[in-house]
């Protein structure tokens, strides 16, 4: 559960604990299977990926999680789920209150009031890869599709009538320390003026004000923060809280004073050009699947920072809000993207398009106050050279800008020379694997391909329409099996990977046309199953600088010299 917002006028029940659990292999239509028809003969913690447990490893089918919540009778509620997979349907007291096919996305469901004090909550989860049910996750994705309630489940008791739901905080002027705040009430009250009492960091009373609330339940106001408030940055991850009190309840949001821009071919943080040095990271572990404990999230950031990383790309889906909290607190800039992986079903499938828009909007709304997030993306390695997909690229970039005009928009392209969507991106992100996916089949060290490929990008992005956009190498890397050393130092050895990473980092570091790199990848991760794994020893993607248990490979020794050097943009 994210530390913020704290909706202090609501009673909050955090449901991270041991739940009853039922497994029913291959229920044909989980939409219709009633909660009381499951045999709850097992237990499962929340958060968890149930198929990370040996007993359910590799299983595909329908499960059900059940718990009971003691609430105030005759009080409506709102359920918040921070991340699930792959398809869920939610029942309270045997009555369906909603379903979703939005893996990893934040979800909420309204719960009707009841005279009962003890409420039964059942969440049916299906982890089968069924395009009709879950078009956002396909069997060929190069990461394992876990099933479960990956992240926290929270039940909040709602007051009668309108209630303060969120306050989004955007830095509008760093020098004068101005922020614009957007108050969101749910449900919307009658239009009108709403008096607000505001406190910064629980100690600075700010001037009272009245905000005009529109028919959608939204209102905006501007604040000038006290002189002691300094900007958030990786070096100084300064965070502040804004406590908002109103007639419709109160809440506390956390934020950072921070601006981010893409201009003059660079990324500018708080008005100064910066470079991004880091990794792409999957939110997974062999023991926990996609349901990681907090300690692992902390260790992952510490390991990335131990080699000088200031940046992490949350590949390839909405991130755990606890991870985003940690990036805010520990000083890591984040590229957050909605779920996608070489998708081809764009315009062909209206439901795919609708779910892409829905998950992207939800991701931005949930993540809006994390200063660590500097850009939002989508459709990793999608068909960005296809005219058919063009409307979706435009639409997704518009959704991000509608929700958040303050951050850079990007998407990771694997079709750089044919891409037709660079105009929708502020930051150009390119995935490339020279000297790994290579045609030079008999060469054990085709490393010179790396500088050639980067030189071709530099030429491509010197074109007038592109030359002012910063270019991030958002994926580059090679595989190595942990512990594999061999006199040939060829593919899959730790030495080749270290030589590769050194060459890639050196070339990118030395050429300021590139604003940085997100190496692929932080640690090895379980991937798809079946015959495709011929290219994935152990059925893992082995391009991590650490292995899946976070044990360091030789590559970790070469990264630091580039990530920590002073070469300015
Ligand atoms: C792509 C993809 C990554 C991973 C990588 C690889 O760039 O975006 O998720 O699959 O290739 O290891 O080949």
Coordinates of C-alpha atoms and ligand atoms in Angstrom, one line a residue:
X1 CA 0.0 0.0 0.0
X2 CA 1.3 3.4 -0.9
X3 CA 2.0 5.7 2.1
X4 CA -0.1 8.4 0.5
X5 CA -2.8 9.7 0.1
X6 CA -3.9 9.3 3.7
X7 CA -7.6 9.9 3.8
X8 CA -7.7 10.5 7.4
X9 CA -11.5 11.1 7.6
X10 CA -12.2 7.6 6.4
X11 CA -11.7 4.4 8.4
X12 CA -9.1 2.4 6.4
X13 CA -8.8 -1.4 6.6
X14 CA -5.5 -2.7 5.1
X15 CA -6.2 -6.3 4.0
X16 CA -2.6 -7.4 3.6
X17 CA -2.8 -10.7 5.6
X18 CA -3.5 -14.4 5.2
X19 CA -6.7 -15.1 3.2
X20 CA -8.6 -18.3 2.5
X21 CA -7.7 -19.6 -0.9
X22 CA -9.3 -22.0 -3.4
X23 CA -7.9 -23.4 -6.6
X24 CA -10.1 -24.8 -9.4
X25 CA -8.1 -25.8 -12.4
X26 CA -9.5 -24.6 -15.7
X27 CA -12.9 -23.2 -14.7
X28 CA -14.3 -22.6 -18.2
X29 CA -16.2 -19.4 -17.4
X30 CA -14.8 -17.8 -14.3
X31 CA -17.2 -14.9 -14.9
X32 CA -20.1 -17.1 -13.9
X33 CA -18.6 -19.3 -11.1
X34 CA -20.2 -18.1 -7.9
X35 CA -17.9 -17.4 -4.9
X36 CA -19.7 -19.9 -2.7
X37 CA -19.0 -22.7 -5.2
X38 CA -15.2 -22.5 -4.5
X39 CA -13.7 -25.0 -2.0
X40 CA -11.6 -22.8 0.2
X41 CA -9.3 -25.5 1.5
X42 CA -6.0 -23.6 1.4
X43 CA -4.5 -20.3 2.6
X44 CA -2.7 -17.6 0.6
X45 CA -1.2 -14.2 1.7
X46 CA -2.1 -10.9 0.2
X47 CA -0.1 -9.6 -1.5
X48 CA 1.0 -12.7 -3.4
X49 CA 1.3 -14.3 -6.8
X50 CA -0.2 -17.6 -6.0
X51 CA 1.7 -19.3 -8.9
X52 CA 5.0 -18.3 -7.3
X53 CA 4.2 -20.9 -4.6
X54 CA 5.7 -24.3 -5.5
X55 CA 2.3 -26.0 -5.0
X56 CA 0.8 -23.8 -7.8
X57 CA 4.0 -23.3 -9.9
X58 CA 3.2 -23.2 -13.6
X59 CA -0.6 -23.8 -13.1
X60 CA -3.1 -21.9 -15.2
X61 CA -6.7 -21.6 -14.2
X62 CA -9.1 -20.0 -11.8
X63 CA -8.4 -19.2 -8.1
X64 CA -10.3 -17.4 -5.4
X65 CA -9.1 -15.4 -2.4
X66 CA -11.5 -14.8 0.5
X67 CA -11.4 -12.7 3.6
X68 CA -13.8 -11.1 6.1
X69 CA -13.8 -7.4 7.1
X70 CA -15.4 -5.9 10.2
X71 CA -16.9 -2.6 9.1
X72 CA -19.3 0.0 10.4
X73 CA -22.8 -1.3 9.5
X74 CA -24.8 0.7 6.9
X75 CA -21.6 2.4 5.6
X76 CA -20.6 2.3 1.9
X77 CA -17.0 1.4 1.1
X78 CA -14.4 1.7 -1.6
X79 CA -12.0 -1.1 -2.4
X80 CA -8.5 -0.2 -3.7
X81 CA -6.4 -2.9 -5.4
X82 CA -2.8 -1.8 -6.1
X83 CA -2.1 -4.5 -8.7
X84 CA -3.6 -7.8 -9.8
X85 CA -3.2 -10.4 -12.6
X86 CA -4.5 -11.4 -14.9
X87 CA -8.3 -11.1 -14.7
X88 CA -10.3 -10.6 -11.5
X89 CA -13.9 -10.4 -10.4
X90 CA -14.8 -9.0 -7.0
X91 CA -17.8 -10.2 -4.8
X92 CA -18.9 -8.7 -1.5
X93 CA -21.4 -10.9 0.5
X94 CA -21.8 -13.0 -2.6
X95 CA -22.8 -10.1 -4.8
X96 CA -20.5 -9.1 -7.8
X97 CA -19.3 -5.5 -7.5
X98 CA -16.9 -5.5 -10.5
X99 CA -14.4 -7.2 -12.6
X100 CA -11.2 -6.1 -14.5
X101 CA -8.7 -7.3 -17.1
X102 CA -6.1 -4.7 -16.3
X103 CA -3.0 -6.6 -15.0
X104 CA -0.7 -4.5 -12.8
X105 CA -3.0 -1.4 -13.0
X106 CA -4.5 0.3 -9.9
X107 CA -8.2 -0.6 -9.5
X108 CA -11.0 0.6 -7.3
X109 CA -14.5 -0.8 -6.7
X110 CA -17.4 0.8 -4.8
X111 CA -19.0 -1.4 -2.1
X112 CA -22.7 -0.8 -1.3
X113 CA -23.6 -0.3 2.4
X114 CA -25.1 -3.2 4.4
X115 CA -26.6 -3.7 7.8
X116 CA -24.0 -6.5 8.3
X117 CA -20.9 -5.7 10.4
X118 CA -18.9 -8.7 9.1
X119 CA -18.5 -8.5 5.3
X120 CA -17.3 -11.3 3.1
X121 CA -14.9 -10.3 0.4
X122 CA -14.1 -12.8 -2.4
X123 CA -11.8 -12.0 -5.3
X124 CA -11.8 -14.5 -8.2
X125 CA -8.5 -14.5 -10.1
X126 CA -7.9 -16.2 -13.5
X127 CA -4.3 -16.4 -14.8
X128 CA -5.0 -18.0 -18.1
X129 CA -3.6 -16.3 -21.1
X130 CA -6.9 -15.8 -23.0
X131 CA -6.9 -13.0 -25.5
X132 CA -10.6 -12.5 -25.3
X133 CA -10.6 -12.2 -21.6
X134 CA -7.2 -10.5 -21.1
X135 CA -6.0 -8.9 -24.3
X136 CA -3.3 -6.9 -22.6
X137 CA -1.1 -9.9 -21.7
X138 CA -0.1 -12.4 -24.4
X139 CA 1.7 -15.7 -24.2
X140 CA 4.7 -14.5 -26.2
X141 CA 5.6 -11.7 -23.7
X142 CA 9.2 -12.1 -22.5
X143 CA 8.2 -12.1 -18.8
X144 CA 6.2 -14.6 -16.8
X145 CA 2.4 -13.9 -16.5
X146 CA 1.7 -14.5 -12.8
X147 CA -1.7 -14.8 -11.2
X148 CA -2.8 -13.2 -8.0
X149 CA -3.4 -10.2 -5.9
X150 CA 0.2 -8.9 -6.5
X151 CA -0.1 -5.8 -4.3
X152 CA -2.1 -4.4 -1.4
X153 CA -5.9 -4.6 -1.0
X154 CA -7.5 -1.8 1.0
X155 CA -11.1 -1.2 2.1
X156 CA -12.0 2.3 3.0
X157 CA -15.3 3.2 4.7
X158 CA -16.9 6.2 3.0
X159 CA -18.9 9.0 4.5
X160 CA -22.3 9.6 3.2
X161 CA -22.2 11.9 0.1
X162 CA -19.2 13.6 -1.5
X163 CA -15.8 12.8 -0.2
X164 CA -12.3 14.1 -0.8
X165 CA -10.6 11.5 -3.0
X166 CA -7.3 13.0 -4.2
X167 CA -5.4 16.2 -4.6
X168 CA -3.0 16.3 -7.5
X169 CA 0.0 18.6 -7.1
X170 CA 2.0 20.0 -10.0
X171 CA 5.0 22.3 -9.8
X172 CA 4.3 25.3 -12.0
X173 CA 7.3 27.5 -11.1
X174 CA 10.4 26.3 -9.4
X175 CA 11.9 29.7 -8.6
X176 CA 8.8 31.1 -7.0
X177 CA 8.0 27.7 -5.5
X178 CA 4.5 27.8 -7.1
X179 CA 2.4 24.6 -7.3
X180 CA -1.1 24.0 -8.9
X181 CA -3.4 21.7 -7.0
X182 CA -6.3 19.9 -8.4
X183 CA -8.8 18.7 -5.8
X184 CA -10.9 15.7 -6.8
X185 CA -14.2 14.8 -4.9
X186 CA -16.0 11.5 -5.4
X187 CA -18.9 11.5 -5.8
X188 CA -19.1 15.1 -7.0
X189 CA -21.0 17.5 -4.8
X190 CA -23.3 20.2 -6.1
X191 CA -21.3 22.9 -7.9
X192 CA -20.1 25.7 -5.7
X193 CA -17.4 27.1 -3.4
X194 CA -15.6 24.8 -1.1
X195 CA -13.5 26.3 1.8
X196 CA -10.2 24.5 2.4
X197 CA -7.8 24.5 5.3
X198 CA -4.2 23.7 4.2
X199 CA -1.2 22.7 6.2
X200 CA 2.3 22.0 4.9
X201 CA 4.3 19.3 6.5
X202 CA 1.9 19.2 9.4
X203 CA 3.4 22.4 10.8
X204 CA 3.1 25.3 8.4
X205 CA -0.5 26.7 8.2
X206 CA -1.1 28.1 4.7
X207 CA -3.7 30.8 4.0
X208 CA -7.3 29.5 4.0
X209 CA -8.9 29.5 0.6
X210 CA -12.2 28.7 -1.2
X211 CA -12.0 26.6 -4.3
X212 CA -14.7 26.5 -7.0
X213 CA -15.9 22.9 -7.5
X214 CA -17.2 22.1 -11.0
X215 CA -19.9 19.5 -11.9
X216 CA -17.2 16.8 -12.2
X217 CA -16.3 17.3 -8.6
X218 CA -13.0 19.0 -9.4
X219 CA -11.5 22.3 -8.3
X220 CA -8.0 24.0 -8.8
X221 CA -6.0 26.4 -6.8
X222 CA -2.4 27.6 -6.7
X223 CA -0.1 27.7 -3.8
X224 CA 3.2 29.5 -3.1
X225 CA 5.4 27.3 -0.8
X226 CA 7.5 28.7 2.0
X227 CA 11.1 29.7 1.2
X228 CA 12.5 26.7 3.0
X229 CA 11.1 24.3 0.5
X230 CA 13.8 23.1 -1.9
X231 CA 13.4 21.1 -5.1
X232 CA 13.3 17.3 -5.2
X233 CA 16.2 15.7 -7.0
X234 CA 18.0 12.3 -6.8
X235 CA 20.8 14.0 -4.8
X236 CA 18.3 15.8 -2.5
X237 CA 15.0 13.8 -2.5
X238 CA 13.1 16.4 -0.5
X239 CA 9.5 15.5 0.1
X240 CA 6.6 17.5 1.6
X241 CA 3.1 16.8 2.7
X242 CA 0.0 18.9 2.1
X243 CA -2.9 18.3 4.5
X244 CA -6.2 19.4 3.1
X245 CA -9.2 19.8 5.3
X246 CA -12.7 20.4 4.0
X247 CA -16.4 19.9 4.7
X248 CA -16.1 16.7 2.6
X249 CA -13.4 15.2 4.6
X250 CA -9.6 15.6 4.7
X251 CA -6.6 14.0 3.2
X252 CA -2.8 14.2 3.2
X253 CA -0.8 14.0 0.0
X254 CA 3.0 13.8 -0.4
X255 CA 4.8 15.6 -3.2
X256 CA 8.1 17.1 -4.3
X257 CA 8.8 20.5 -5.9
X258 CA 10.2 19.4 -9.2
X259 CA 10.2 20.3 -12.9
X260 CA 11.2 18.1 -15.8
X261 CA 11.5 19.1 -19.4
X262 CA 12.7 17.8 -22.7
X263 CA 14.3 20.6 -24.9
X264 CA 17.5 21.4 -26.8
X265 CA 18.1 17.6 -27.2
X266 CA 18.4 17.2 -23.4
X267 CA 16.4 16.3 -20.3
X268 CA 16.2 19.2 -17.9
X269 CA 15.6 18.6 -14.2
X270 CA 14.8 21.7 -12.1
X271 CA 16.1 23.8 -14.9
X272 CA 19.5 22.0 -15.4
X273 CA 20.4 19.4 -18.0
X274 CA 20.9 15.9 -16.6
X275 CA 21.7 12.4 -17.9
X276 CA 19.9 9.3 -16.9
X277 CA 22.0 6.3 -15.9
X278 CA 20.2 3.1 -14.9
X279 CA 18.4 -0.1 -15.6
X280 CA 15.1 -1.6 -16.8
X281 CA 13.6 -3.6 -13.9
X282 CA 10.9 -6.2 -13.8
X283 CA 8.9 -6.3 -10.5
X284 CA 9.5 -10.0 -9.9
X285 CA 11.5 -12.6 -7.9
X286 CA 11.5 -16.5 -8.2
X287 CA 10.1 -16.9 -4.7
X288 CA 7.5 -14.2 -4.8
X289 CA 6.7 -13.8 -8.5
X290 CA 5.0 -10.4 -8.9
X291 CA 4.1 -10.1 -5.2
X292 CA 7.4 -8.8 -3.8
X293 CA 8.0 -8.0 -0.1
X294 CA 9.0 -4.4 0.7
X295 CA 12.6 -5.5 1.7
X296 CA 13.2 -6.7 -1.9
X297 CA 12.1 -3.4 -3.3
X298 CA 14.5 -1.6 -1.0
X299 CA 17.4 -3.9 -1.8
X300 CA 16.8 -3.6 -5.5
X301 CA 17.1 0.2 -5.4
X302 CA 20.1 0.0 -3.1
X303 CA 21.8 -2.4 -5.6
X304 CA 21.1 -0.1 -8.5
X305 CA 22.4 2.9 -6.6
X306 CA 25.5 0.9 -5.5
X307 CA 26.7 1.1 -9.2
X308 CA 25.7 4.8 -9.5
X309 CA 22.2 4.5 -11.0
X310 CA 20.0 7.6 -10.7
X311 CA 17.3 6.2 -13.0
X312 CA 15.0 3.1 -13.4
X313 CA 12.6 2.1 -16.1
X314 CA 9.7 0.2 -14.6
X315 CA 9.4 -2.4 -17.4
X316 CA 6.8 -3.1 -18.7
X317 CA 3.7 -2.2 -16.6
X318 CA 2.4 0.2 -13.9
X319 CA 4.6 0.0 -10.9
X320 CA 4.0 -1.0 -7.3
X321 CA 3.2 2.3 -5.5
X322 CA 5.5 1.2 -2.6
X323 CA 8.3 1.1 -5.1
X324 CA 7.4 4.5 -6.3
X325 CA 7.3 5.8 -2.7
X326 CA 10.9 4.3 -2.3
X327 CA 12.1 6.0 -5.5
X328 CA 10.7 9.3 -4.1
X329 CA 12.5 8.8 -0.8
X330 CA 15.7 7.2 -2.0
X331 CA 16.2 9.5 -5.0
X332 CA 15.7 7.4 -8.2
X333 CA 14.1 8.9 -11.3
X334 CA 11.5 6.7 -12.9
X335 CA 10.2 5.9 -16.4
X336 CA 6.7 4.4 -15.7
X337 CA 4.8 2.7 -18.6
X338 CA 1.5 0.9 -19.0
X339 CA 1.5 -2.8 -19.9
X340 CA 2.7 -3.6 -23.4
X341 CA 5.1 -5.9 -25.2
X342 CA 5.5 -6.0 -29.0
X343 CA 1.7 -5.8 -29.3
X344 CA 0.3 -6.1 -32.8
X345 CA -3.4 -6.1 -32.0
X346 CA -3.9 -2.4 -32.1
X347 CA -6.6 -1.1 -34.4
X348 CA -7.7 -4.7 -35.0
X349 CA -9.3 -5.0 -31.6
X350 CA -11.4 -2.2 -30.1
X351 CA -11.3 -3.9 -26.6
X352 CA -7.5 -3.9 -26.7
X353 CA -7.5 -0.2 -27.5
X354 CA -10.1 0.6 -24.8
X355 CA -8.1 -1.3 -22.2
X356 CA -4.8 0.3 -23.2
X357 CA -6.4 3.8 -22.7
X358 CA -8.0 2.7 -19.4
X359 CA -4.9 1.3 -17.9
X360 CA -2.7 4.2 -19.0
X361 CA -5.1 6.7 -17.6
X362 CA -5.3 4.8 -14.3
X363 CA -1.6 4.6 -14.1
X364 CA -1.1 8.3 -14.5
X365 CA -3.8 9.3 -12.1
X366 CA -2.5 7.0 -9.4
X367 CA 1.2 8.0 -9.8
X368 CA 0.7 11.7 -10.3
X369 CA 2.2 13.0 -7.1
X370 CA 5.4 10.9 -7.2
X371 CA 8.3 13.4 -8.0
X372 CA 10.5 10.5 -8.9
X373 CA 8.5 9.8 -12.1
X374 CA 9.9 11.9 -14.9
X375 CA 8.1 10.3 -17.8
X376 CA 5.1 8.1 -18.7
X377 CA 5.2 5.6 -21.5
X378 CA 3.2 2.9 -23.2
X379 CA 3.3 0.0 -25.8
X380 CA 6.8 -1.2 -25.3
X381 CA 8.2 -2.2 -28.7
X382 CA 4.8 -1.9 -30.3
X383 CA 4.2 -1.6 -34.1
X384 CA 5.2 2.1 -34.1
X385 CA 6.0 1.9 -37.8
X386 CA 2.4 0.9 -38.7
X387 CA -0.2 3.4 -39.9
X388 CA -2.8 1.1 -38.4
X389 CA -1.4 1.7 -34.9
X390 CA -0.8 5.4 -35.4
X391 CA -4.2 6.4 -33.8
X392 CA -3.5 4.5 -30.7
X393 CA 0.0 6.1 -30.3
X394 CA -1.6 9.5 -30.6
X395 CA -4.5 8.6 -28.3
X396 CA -2.2 7.3 -25.5
X397 CA 0.1 10.3 -25.6
X398 CA -3.0 12.6 -25.4
X399 CA -4.4 10.6 -22.4
X400 CA -1.1 11.2 -20.6
X401 CA -1.1 14.9 -21.4
X402 CA -4.8 15.3 -20.4
X403 CA -4.0 13.7 -17.1
X404 CA -0.6 15.2 -16.5
X405 CA 0.8 18.2 -18.5
X406 CA 3.9 18.3 -16.2
X407 CA 5.9 15.2 -17.4
X408 CA 7.6 13.9 -20.5
X409 CA 5.7 11.5 -22.8
X410 CA 7.6 8.6 -24.3
X411 CA 7.4 5.0 -25.6
X412 CA 10.2 2.5 -26.2
X413 CA 10.6 1.9 -29.9
X414 CA 12.3 -1.1 -31.5
X415 CA 11.7 0.2 -35.0
X416 CA 13.8 3.4 -34.9
X417 CA 14.4 3.8 -38.6
X418 CA 10.8 3.2 -39.6
X419 CA 9.0 4.8 -36.6
X420 CA 6.2 7.2 -37.5
X421 CA 5.3 8.4 -34.0
X422 CA 8.2 10.4 -32.7
X423 CA 6.1 13.5 -32.9
X424 CA 3.9 12.3 -30.0
X425 CA 7.0 11.8 -27.8
X426 CA 8.9 14.5 -25.8
X427 CA 11.6 11.9 -25.0
X428 CA 12.7 9.5 -27.7
X429 CA 13.4 6.0 -26.2
X430 CA 15.1 3.4 -28.3
X431 CA 15.6 -0.3 -27.6
X432 CA 18.5 -1.9 -29.4
X433 CA 20.6 -5.1 -29.1
X434 CA 23.6 -4.9 -31.5
X435 CA 26.2 -7.6 -30.8
X436 CA 23.6 -9.7 -29.2
X437 CA 20.8 -10.2 -31.8
X438 CA 23.3 -10.2 -34.5
X439 CA 23.7 -11.6 -38.1
X440 CA 27.4 -12.1 -37.5
X441 CA 26.8 -15.7 -36.5
X442 CA 30.3 -16.9 -36.2
X443 CA 31.8 -14.0 -34.4
X444 CA 32.1 -14.6 -30.6
X445 CA 32.7 -10.9 -29.9
X446 CA 30.8 -8.7 -32.5
X447 CA 31.1 -5.7 -30.1
X448 CA 32.0 -3.2 -32.9
X449 CA 28.4 -3.4 -33.9
X450 CA 27.5 -1.3 -30.9
X451 CA 29.3 1.9 -31.9
X452 CA 28.1 1.5 -35.5
X453 CA 24.5 1.2 -34.4
X454 CA 24.8 4.2 -32.1
X455 CA 26.4 6.2 -34.9
X456 CA 23.4 5.4 -37.1
X457 CA 21.0 6.6 -34.4
X458 CA 23.0 9.8 -34.0
X459 CA 22.6 10.4 -37.7
X460 CA 18.9 9.5 -37.7
X461 CA 18.2 11.9 -34.8
X462 CA 20.1 14.8 -36.3
X463 CA 17.2 15.3 -38.7
X464 CA 15.6 18.8 -38.2
X465 CA 12.3 17.4 -36.8
X466 CA 14.1 15.3 -34.3
X467 CA 17.3 17.0 -33.4
X468 CA 15.9 18.9 -30.4
X469 CA 14.4 15.8 -28.8
X470 CA 16.5 14.0 -26.2
X471 CA 17.3 10.3 -27.0
X472 CA 17.4 7.6 -24.4
X473 CA 18.8 4.2 -25.1
X474 CA 15.9 2.5 -23.2
X475 CA 17.2 -1.0 -23.6
X476 CA 20.6 -2.5 -24.5
X477 CA 22.3 -5.5 -23.1
X478 CA 23.5 -9.1 -23.4
X479 CA 22.8 -12.3 -21.6
X480 CA 25.1 -14.1 -19.1
X481 CA 24.5 -17.1 -17.0
X482 CA 25.5 -16.4 -13.4
X483 CA 28.8 -18.0 -12.6
X484 CA 29.5 -19.1 -16.2
X485 CA 33.1 -18.4 -16.9
X486 CA 34.9 -19.9 -20.0
X487 CA 38.2 -19.3 -21.7
X488 CA 36.3 -18.4 -24.9
X489 CA 34.6 -15.5 -23.0
X490 CA 31.8 -15.9 -25.6
X491 CA 28.1 -15.4 -25.5
X492 CA 26.4 -16.3 -22.2
X493 CA 29.7 -15.8 -20.2
X494 CA 29.8 -13.2 -17.5
X495 CA 32.9 -11.8 -19.3
X496 CA 31.2 -11.2 -22.6
X497 CA 28.3 -9.5 -20.8
X498 CA 30.8 -7.3 -18.9
X499 CA 32.7 -6.5 -22.1
X500 CA 29.4 -5.7 -23.8
X501 CA 28.1 -3.5 -21.0
X502 CA 31.4 -1.7 -20.9
X503 CA 31.4 -1.0 -24.6
X504 CA 27.7 0.1 -24.6
X505 CA 28.1 2.4 -21.5
X506 CA 31.4 3.9 -22.8
X507 CA 29.9 4.8 -26.2
X508 CA 26.7 6.2 -24.7
X509 CA 28.5 8.0 -21.9
X510 CA 30.9 9.7 -24.4
X511 CA 28.3 10.9 -26.8
X512 CA 26.0 13.5 -25.3
X513 CA 23.5 13.1 -28.1
X514 CA 22.2 10.4 -25.9
X515 CA 20.7 11.6 -22.6
X516 CA 21.4 8.3 -20.9
X517 CA 20.7 4.6 -20.8
X518 CA 18.4 2.1 -19.1
X519 CA 20.4 -1.2 -19.4
X520 CA 18.5 -4.3 -20.0
X521 CA 18.1 -5.5 -17.3
X522 CA 18.6 -5.1 -13.6
X523 CA 18.2 -8.8 -12.7
X524 CA 17.4 -12.1 -14.5
X525 CA 13.7 -12.9 -14.6
X526 CA 11.4 -15.8 -15.3
X527 CA 9.9 -15.6 -18.7
X528 CA 7.5 -17.5 -21.0
X529 CA 7.2 -21.2 -21.2
X530 CA 7.3 -23.8 -24.1
X531 CA 9.5 -24.0 -27.1
X532 CA 10.2 -20.3 -27.3
X533 CA 12.5 -20.8 -24.2
X534 CA 15.1 -22.4 -26.6
X535 CA 16.4 -18.8 -26.7
X536 CA 16.0 -18.4 -22.9
X537 CA 18.3 -20.8 -21.0
X538 CA 16.4 -22.0 -17.8
X539 CA 13.3 -20.2 -19.1
X540 CA 14.7 -17.0 -17.7
X541 CA 15.7 -13.8 -19.4
X542 CA 19.4 -13.8 -18.4
X543 CA 20.4 -10.3 -19.3
X544 CA 20.4 -9.1 -15.7
X545 CA 23.6 -7.5 -14.2
X546 CA 22.4 -9.5 -11.2
X547 CA 20.8 -12.9 -11.3
X548 CA 17.2 -13.5 -10.2
X549 CA 18.3 -13.9 -6.6
X550 CA 20.2 -10.5 -6.9
X551 CA 23.6 -12.1 -6.9
X552 CA 26.0 -9.8 -8.8
X553 CA 27.6 -10.8 -12.1
X554 CA 30.9 -9.4 -13.5
X555 CA 29.0 -6.7 -15.4
X556 CA 28.2 -4.9 -12.1
X557 CA 31.9 -4.1 -11.8
X558 CA 32.1 -2.2 -15.1
X559 CA 28.9 -0.1 -14.9
X560 CA 29.9 2.2 -12.0
X561 CA 32.8 4.0 -13.8
X562 CA 30.3 5.4 -16.3
X563 CA 27.3 5.9 -14.1
X564 CA 29.3 7.9 -11.5
X565 CA 31.6 9.9 -13.8
X566 CA 31.2 13.6 -14.1
X567 CA 30.6 13.8 -17.9
X568 CA 28.0 16.4 -18.0
X569 CA 25.3 16.5 -20.7
Ligands
LIG1 C1 12.9 -6.4 -25.8 C2 11.9 -6.3 -24.7 C3 12.5 -6.7 -23.3 C4 13.2 -8.0 -23.5 C5 14.4 -7.8 -24.4 C6 15.2 -9.1 -24.6 O1 13.7 -5.2 -25.9 O2 11.4 -5.0 -24.5 O3 11.3 -7.0 -22.5 O4 12.4 -9.0 -24.0 O5 13.9 -7.4 -25.7 O6 15.8 -9.6 -23.7 O7 15.3 -9.5 -25.8

